Amino acid sequence: MKVKRKKVYSVKSNRKNKRSEAVIIGILGHKGGTGKTFLSKHLITLLSNLEYKVLGIDFDKQGDLMKWASGYEWNGENFLTVNGYDLLYETNVLDLSPFISEYDFIVVDSRPDYEGMGKVLQKVDIAIIPVDGRLSMEGAKDVIEISRYVHNNAKILLVRNKLKGIDKGLNLREKKILESLAAEYQISIHLISIIDSEAVRMAEMNGDNAWEYPGRVGKTVGTALISLANFLSNEYGRGRQLGWGLLYERDKQGIKRN
């Protein structure tokens, strides 16, 4: 992975979304371990592969997004450029004014405390809440309530994450609970199947993409993530869709922007 370190923000935009300003996506959750950083890292990568100019912001002091998305080459810098996307480490004041007109998408990996979530929710166009079980579903309700309080216009998207691949009965019950939650709050639900697998764990450990791991599980996870990136591209970008052929071609040759 090629990492270019910068001391100042210096980005020339080649805007390809529908708006004059960046679409701001917040990945939020009240519970740790639901896959916020996992979704943030892969959405940054996939949206970049769709030729959007993307900034990923790590708003958690642990710096997990900076570590994973840089292939563990992060040495504490506030700003990095990594193979087609930029990364910002910002854990205090979420001031997006220097970047709002320079990017197509800004993806914020939020921390799980009330203060952090409140700051992110004030800025976002889309709040994505990953859920991985009953406890995180209860936490999702809390995030939705906070969003209604601080930013009534934000679109809420629930993403079903870390499925228990062998327990079909449990997965079906959780799906029905999520559908009821979405109906109650009149929000969107994206029922992708991200299985809690060895591919996911190895990807995080090694700073890789989950779909890079061989076998059915890696491809299944990759297909789910691609569907989410394509949804965002269709709703908020220029509508270009990513498939396996294009993804692997770009992984091999590098991202090229016109």
Coordinates of C-alpha atoms in Angstrom, one line a residue:
M1 CA 0.0 0.0 0.0
K2 CA 1.4 3.4 -1.0
V3 CA 1.1 6.1 1.7
K4 CA 1.9 9.7 1.1
R5 CA 2.3 11.8 4.2
K6 CA 1.3 15.4 4.2
K7 CA 1.8 18.2 6.7
V8 CA -0.9 20.4 5.2
Y9 CA -4.2 19.9 3.5
S10 CA -3.6 20.0 -0.2
V11 CA -6.3 18.4 -2.3
K12 CA -7.4 19.2 -5.9
S13 CA -11.0 18.0 -6.4
N14 CA -12.3 16.3 -9.5
R15 CA -15.9 16.4 -8.4
K16 CA -18.2 13.7 -9.7
N17 CA -21.2 13.8 -7.4
K18 CA -24.6 15.5 -7.9
R19 CA -24.0 18.4 -5.4
S20 CA -21.6 21.3 -5.1
E21 CA -20.6 20.2 -1.6
A22 CA -19.5 16.8 -0.2
V23 CA -22.0 14.3 0.9
I24 CA -21.3 13.7 4.6
I25 CA -21.7 10.1 5.9
G26 CA -21.5 9.4 9.6
I27 CA -21.0 5.8 10.8
L28 CA -22.4 5.7 14.3
G29 CA -23.2 3.3 17.0
H30 CA -23.8 3.4 20.8
K31 CA -21.9 0.1 21.3
G32 CA -18.4 -0.8 20.4
G33 CA -17.6 -3.7 18.2
T34 CA -20.6 -3.4 15.8
G35 CA -18.4 -2.7 12.8
K36 CA -18.3 1.1 12.5
T37 CA -14.6 1.2 11.5
F38 CA -15.1 -1.9 9.2
L39 CA -17.9 -0.1 7.3
S40 CA -16.0 3.2 7.3
K41 CA -12.8 1.7 5.9
H42 CA -14.5 -0.3 3.1
L43 CA -16.9 2.5 2.1
I44 CA -14.0 4.9 1.7
T45 CA -12.2 2.3 -0.5
L46 CA -15.2 1.4 -2.6
L47 CA -16.4 5.0 -3.2
S48 CA -12.8 5.9 -4.2
N49 CA -12.9 3.0 -6.7
L50 CA -16.0 4.6 -8.1
E51 CA -13.8 7.6 -8.9
Y52 CA -15.2 9.9 -6.2
K53 CA -12.9 12.1 -4.3
V54 CA -13.2 10.7 -0.7
L55 CA -12.0 11.8 2.7
G56 CA -12.2 9.5 5.7
I57 CA -12.2 11.1 9.1
D58 CA -11.3 9.2 12.2
F59 CA -13.2 10.8 15.1
D60 CA -12.2 8.3 17.7
K61 CA -9.1 8.7 19.8
Q62 CA -8.2 5.0 19.3
G63 CA -7.3 5.8 15.7
D64 CA -8.5 2.5 14.4
L65 CA -9.6 3.9 11.0
M66 CA -6.2 5.6 10.5
K67 CA -4.5 2.3 11.4
W68 CA -6.6 0.0 9.2
A69 CA -7.1 2.3 6.2
S70 CA -3.4 3.1 6.0
G71 CA -2.4 -0.6 6.2
Y72 CA -0.9 0.1 9.7
E73 CA 1.5 2.6 8.3
W74 CA 0.0 5.5 10.3
N75 CA 2.5 7.1 12.6
G76 CA 0.3 9.6 14.3
E77 CA 0.0 12.1 11.5
N78 CA -3.2 14.2 11.2
F79 CA -3.5 13.8 7.5
L80 CA -2.5 11.0 5.0
T81 CA -3.1 10.2 1.4
V82 CA -3.5 6.5 0.8
N83 CA -3.9 5.0 -2.7
G84 CA -6.9 7.0 -3.9
Y85 CA -8.3 8.5 -0.8
D86 CA -7.4 10.8 2.1
L87 CA -7.5 10.3 5.8
L88 CA -7.9 12.9 8.6
Y89 CA -7.4 12.2 12.3
E90 CA -9.6 14.7 14.2
T91 CA -11.0 13.8 17.6
N92 CA -12.1 17.2 19.0
V93 CA -13.7 19.9 16.8
L94 CA -15.3 18.4 13.7
D95 CA -14.8 21.4 11.4
L96 CA -15.5 20.3 7.9
S97 CA -15.4 23.8 6.3
P98 CA -11.9 23.3 4.8
F99 CA -13.0 20.1 3.0
I100 CA -16.7 20.5 2.2
S101 CA -16.1 21.8 -1.3
E102 CA -13.0 19.7 -2.1
Y103 CA -14.6 16.2 -1.8
D104 CA -17.5 14.2 -3.2
F105 CA -17.9 12.1 0.0
I106 CA -16.7 12.5 3.5
V107 CA -17.0 9.4 5.7
V108 CA -16.8 10.0 9.5
D109 CA -16.0 7.1 11.8
S110 CA -17.7 8.3 15.0
R111 CA -16.9 7.3 18.5
P112 CA -19.7 5.8 20.6
D113 CA -20.1 8.5 23.3
Y114 CA -23.0 11.0 23.4
E115 CA -20.8 14.0 22.8
G116 CA -19.0 12.5 19.8
M117 CA -22.3 11.2 18.2
G118 CA -23.9 14.6 18.8
K119 CA -21.1 16.4 17.0
V120 CA -21.2 14.0 14.1
L121 CA -25.0 14.0 13.7
Q122 CA -25.0 17.8 13.5
K123 CA -22.9 17.6 10.3
V124 CA -24.1 14.5 8.4
D125 CA -26.4 14.1 5.4
I126 CA -26.6 10.3 6.1
A127 CA -26.2 8.5 9.4
I128 CA -25.4 4.8 8.9
I129 CA -25.9 2.7 12.0
P130 CA -24.5 -0.8 11.9
V131 CA -26.4 -3.4 14.1
D132 CA -25.2 -6.8 15.0
G133 CA -27.7 -8.1 17.6
R134 CA -30.4 -7.1 20.1
L135 CA -28.1 -5.0 22.3
S136 CA -26.9 -2.8 19.3
M137 CA -30.5 -2.6 18.1
E138 CA -31.5 -1.0 21.4
G139 CA -28.5 1.3 21.0
A140 CA -29.6 2.2 17.4
K141 CA -32.9 3.5 18.9
D142 CA -30.9 5.9 21.1
V143 CA -28.8 7.1 18.1
I144 CA -32.0 7.7 16.1
E145 CA -33.5 9.7 19.0
I146 CA -30.4 11.9 19.2
S147 CA -30.5 12.4 15.5
R148 CA -34.1 13.6 15.7
Y149 CA -33.1 16.1 18.4
V150 CA -29.9 17.6 16.8
H151 CA -30.6 17.1 13.0
N152 CA -34.1 16.3 11.8
N153 CA -33.1 16.2 8.2
A154 CA -30.4 13.6 8.3
K155 CA -31.2 10.3 6.5
I156 CA -30.9 7.3 8.7
L157 CA -29.7 4.0 7.3
L158 CA -29.6 0.8 9.3
V159 CA -27.1 -1.7 8.1
R160 CA -27.3 -5.3 9.3
N161 CA -23.7 -6.3 10.2
K162 CA -21.8 -9.3 11.5
L163 CA -24.5 -11.9 10.8
K164 CA -24.2 -15.3 12.5
G165 CA -23.7 -17.3 9.4
I166 CA -24.8 -20.7 10.9
D167 CA -27.9 -19.4 12.9
K168 CA -30.6 -18.8 10.3
G169 CA -33.3 -18.7 12.9
L170 CA -31.6 -15.9 14.9
N171 CA -30.8 -14.0 11.7
L172 CA -34.5 -14.1 10.7
R173 CA -35.7 -12.9 14.1
E174 CA -33.2 -10.0 14.0
K175 CA -34.3 -9.1 10.5
K176 CA -37.9 -8.8 11.7
I177 CA -36.9 -6.6 14.7
L178 CA -34.9 -4.3 12.4
E179 CA -37.9 -4.0 10.0
S180 CA -40.1 -3.1 12.9
L181 CA -37.6 -0.5 14.1
A182 CA -37.3 1.0 10.6
A183 CA -41.1 1.1 10.3
E184 CA -41.5 2.7 13.7
Y185 CA -39.1 5.6 12.9
Q186 CA -39.9 5.7 9.2
I187 CA -36.2 5.2 8.3
S188 CA -34.4 3.1 5.7
I189 CA -32.9 -0.3 6.2
H190 CA -30.3 -1.9 4.1
L191 CA -30.4 -5.6 4.7
I192 CA -26.9 -6.6 3.5
S193 CA -25.4 -9.8 4.8
I194 CA -22.0 -9.1 6.3
I195 CA -21.1 -12.4 7.9
D196 CA -18.9 -12.3 11.0
S197 CA -16.1 -14.4 9.5
E198 CA -12.4 -15.1 9.4
A199 CA -12.1 -12.9 6.3
V200 CA -13.4 -9.9 8.3
R201 CA -11.1 -10.6 11.3
M202 CA -8.0 -11.2 9.1
A203 CA -8.7 -8.0 7.1
E204 CA -8.7 -5.9 10.2
M205 CA -5.6 -7.6 11.6
N206 CA -3.6 -7.1 8.5
G207 CA -5.0 -3.7 7.2
D208 CA -6.5 -5.3 4.1
N209 CA -9.9 -5.4 2.4
A210 CA -12.2 -8.2 3.4
W211 CA -12.9 -9.3 -0.1
E212 CA -9.1 -9.9 -0.7
Y213 CA -9.4 -13.2 1.2
P214 CA -10.0 -16.3 -0.9
G215 CA -13.1 -18.4 -0.9
R216 CA -16.8 -17.9 -0.7
V217 CA -16.9 -15.9 2.6
G218 CA -14.5 -13.2 1.3
K219 CA -16.6 -12.8 -1.8
T220 CA -19.9 -12.8 0.1
V221 CA -18.7 -10.0 2.4
G222 CA -17.3 -8.1 -0.6
T223 CA -20.6 -8.4 -2.5
A224 CA -22.5 -7.0 0.5
L225 CA -20.2 -4.0 0.8
I226 CA -20.3 -3.3 -2.9
S227 CA -24.1 -3.2 -2.8
L228 CA -24.0 -0.5 -0.1
A229 CA -21.4 1.6 -2.0
N230 CA -23.5 1.3 -5.1
F231 CA -26.6 2.4 -3.2
L232 CA -24.8 5.5 -2.0
S233 CA -23.5 6.2 -5.5
N234 CA -26.9 5.9 -7.0
E235 CA -28.7 8.0 -4.4
Y236 CA -26.0 10.7 -3.9
G237 CA -23.4 10.4 -6.6
R238 CA -23.4 10.0 -10.3
G239 CA -25.0 6.6 -10.2
R240 CA -22.0 4.6 -11.4
Q241 CA -22.1 1.0 -10.2
L242 CA -19.2 -1.1 -9.1
G243 CA -19.0 -4.8 -9.9
W244 CA -16.4 -7.5 -9.2
G245 CA -14.6 -7.1 -12.5
L246 CA -14.1 -3.4 -12.1
L247 CA -13.2 -3.7 -8.5
Y248 CA -10.4 -6.2 -9.2
E249 CA -9.2 -4.3 -12.2
R250 CA -8.8 -1.2 -10.1
D251 CA -7.2 -3.1 -7.2
K252 CA -4.6 -4.4 -9.6
Q253 CA -3.9 -1.3 -11.7
G254 CA -4.6 1.4 -9.1
I255 CA -7.3 4.1 -9.2
K256 CA -7.2 6.5 -12.1
R257 CA -9.3 9.6 -12.2
N258 CA -9.9 11.5 -15.4

